[in-house]
C-alpha positions as a Python dict, from the first residue, in 0.01 Angstrom:
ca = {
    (1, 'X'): (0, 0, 0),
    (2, 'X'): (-12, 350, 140),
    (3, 'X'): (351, 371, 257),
    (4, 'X'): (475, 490, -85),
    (5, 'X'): (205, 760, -87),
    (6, 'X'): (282, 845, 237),
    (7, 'X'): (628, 892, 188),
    (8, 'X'): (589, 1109, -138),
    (9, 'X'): (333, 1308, 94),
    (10, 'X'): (596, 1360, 393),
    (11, 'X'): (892, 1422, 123),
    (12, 'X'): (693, 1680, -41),
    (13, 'X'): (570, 1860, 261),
    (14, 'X'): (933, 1882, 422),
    (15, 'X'): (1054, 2077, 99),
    (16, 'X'): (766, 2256, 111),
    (17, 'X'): (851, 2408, 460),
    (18, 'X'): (1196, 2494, 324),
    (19, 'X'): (1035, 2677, -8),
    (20, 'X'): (777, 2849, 186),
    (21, 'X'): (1049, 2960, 411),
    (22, 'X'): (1301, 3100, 132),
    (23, 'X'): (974, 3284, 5),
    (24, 'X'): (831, 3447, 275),
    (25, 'X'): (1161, 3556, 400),
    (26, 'X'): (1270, 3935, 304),
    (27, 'X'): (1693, 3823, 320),
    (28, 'X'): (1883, 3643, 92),
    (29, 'X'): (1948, 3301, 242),
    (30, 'X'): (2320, 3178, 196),
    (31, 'X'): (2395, 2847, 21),
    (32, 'X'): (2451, 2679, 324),
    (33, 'X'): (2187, 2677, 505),
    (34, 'X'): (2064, 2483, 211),
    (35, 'X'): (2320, 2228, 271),
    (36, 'X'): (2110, 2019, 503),
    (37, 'X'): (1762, 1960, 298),
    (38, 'X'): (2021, 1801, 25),
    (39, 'X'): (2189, 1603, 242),
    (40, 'X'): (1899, 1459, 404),
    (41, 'X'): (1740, 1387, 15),
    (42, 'X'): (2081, 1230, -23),
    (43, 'X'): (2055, 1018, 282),
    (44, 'X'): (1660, 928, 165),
    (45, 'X'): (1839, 802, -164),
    (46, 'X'): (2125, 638, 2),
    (47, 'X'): (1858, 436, 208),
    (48, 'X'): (1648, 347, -8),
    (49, 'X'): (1939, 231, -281),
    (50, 'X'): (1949, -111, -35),
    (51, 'X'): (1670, -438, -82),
    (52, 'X'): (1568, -566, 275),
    (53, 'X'): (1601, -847, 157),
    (54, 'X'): (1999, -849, 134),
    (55, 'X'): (2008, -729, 486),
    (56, 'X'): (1778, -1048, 626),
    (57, 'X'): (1931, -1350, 416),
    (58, 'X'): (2269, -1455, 494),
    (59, 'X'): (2455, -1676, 214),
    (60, 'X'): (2716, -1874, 265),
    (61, 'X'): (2871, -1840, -54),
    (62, 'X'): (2799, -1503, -118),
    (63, 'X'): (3055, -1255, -168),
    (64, 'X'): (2979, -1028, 171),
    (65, 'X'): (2724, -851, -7),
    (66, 'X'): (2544, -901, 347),
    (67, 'X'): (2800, -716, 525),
    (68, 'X'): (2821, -440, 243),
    (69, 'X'): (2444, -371, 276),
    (70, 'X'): (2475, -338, 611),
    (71, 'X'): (2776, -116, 624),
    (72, 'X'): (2602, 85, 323),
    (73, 'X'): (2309, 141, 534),
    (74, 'X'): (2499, 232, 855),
    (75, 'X'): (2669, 493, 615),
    (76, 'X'): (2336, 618, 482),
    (77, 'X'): (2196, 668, 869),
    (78, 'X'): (2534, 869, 954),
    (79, 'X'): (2471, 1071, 689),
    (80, 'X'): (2077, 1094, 802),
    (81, 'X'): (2216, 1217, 1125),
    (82, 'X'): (2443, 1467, 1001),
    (83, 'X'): (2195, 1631, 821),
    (84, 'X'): (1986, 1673, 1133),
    (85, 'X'): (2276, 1796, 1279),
    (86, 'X'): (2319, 2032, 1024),
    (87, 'X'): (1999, 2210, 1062),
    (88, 'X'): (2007, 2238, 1390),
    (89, 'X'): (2399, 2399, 1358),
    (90, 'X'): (2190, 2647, 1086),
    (91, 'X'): (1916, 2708, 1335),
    (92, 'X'): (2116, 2791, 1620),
    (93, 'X'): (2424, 2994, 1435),
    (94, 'X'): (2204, 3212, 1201),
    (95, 'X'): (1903, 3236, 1362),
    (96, 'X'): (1868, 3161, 1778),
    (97, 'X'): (2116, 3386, 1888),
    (98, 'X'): (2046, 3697, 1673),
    (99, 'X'): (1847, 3934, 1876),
    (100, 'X'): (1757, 4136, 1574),
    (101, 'X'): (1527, 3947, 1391),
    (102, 'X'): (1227, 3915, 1439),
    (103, 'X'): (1061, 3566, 1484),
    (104, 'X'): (910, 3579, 1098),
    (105, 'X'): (1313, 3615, 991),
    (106, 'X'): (1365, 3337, 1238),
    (107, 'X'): (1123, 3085, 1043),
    (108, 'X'): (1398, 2973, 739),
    (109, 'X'): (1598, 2813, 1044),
    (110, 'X'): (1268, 2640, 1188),
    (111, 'X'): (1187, 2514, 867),
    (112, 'X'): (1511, 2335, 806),
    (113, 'X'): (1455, 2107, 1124),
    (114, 'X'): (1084, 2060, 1001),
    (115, 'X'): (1257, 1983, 632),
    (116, 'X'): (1520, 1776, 713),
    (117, 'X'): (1326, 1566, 995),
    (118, 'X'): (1032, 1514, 709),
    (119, 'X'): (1261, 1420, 462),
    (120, 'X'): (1428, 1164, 666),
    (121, 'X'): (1094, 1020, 824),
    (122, 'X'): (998, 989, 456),
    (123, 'X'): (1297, 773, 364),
    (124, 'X'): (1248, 576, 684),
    (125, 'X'): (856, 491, 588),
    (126, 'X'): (924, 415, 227),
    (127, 'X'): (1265, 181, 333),
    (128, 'X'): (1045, -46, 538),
    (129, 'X'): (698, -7, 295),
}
């Protein structure tokens, strides 16, 4: 019952980090450091596109619609992952090593992590709500 609200609550809250970030920040962020947040709402659509219920029934006669949810899935987790990765290739390229800023112009690349790991907990608790 609360799962969904949960979800739209943790979804919500991990773009909010990412806005609040592009606001309070006094540089133009580039385009990619974008990249991950959409890949990660990707991935939380990508998940959530598949019924449990075709990945716990097996059919005999079905048309391996059992192994294409599966394989679906395993493609929507890659994807999960990659967008993890991504932020933390942002956070470490743009943002870790530069010993100019100072650690307010550091928060856009801590806020990606926080974005992208919210975003993909909230697909996670809304796939098995």
């Amino acid at each position: 019952m609360w799962g969904p609200i949960l979800s739209g609550a943790l979804f919500g809250a991990g773009w909010w980090f990412w806005v609040d970030a592009v606001c309070i920040n006094q540089h133009k962020i580039p385009f990619d450091q974008y990249l991950p947040g959409l890949i990660a709402t990707l991935a939380l659509i990508m998940i959530n596109c598949i019924r449990r219920d075709d990945l716990v029934e097996i059919d005999p006669f079905d048309d391996a619609s059992f192994c294409r949810s599966r394989l679906w899935l395993f493609v929507s987790y890659i994807v999960s992952f990659a967008s993890i990765v991504a932020a933390v290739w942002v956070m470490l390229a743009h943002y870790a090593h530069n010993a100019d800023l100072s650690p307010a112009d550091k928060w856009p690349g801590a806020a990606g992590i926080f974005q992208v790991t919210f975003i993909l907990g909230s697909g996670l608790l809304f796939f098995v709500s």
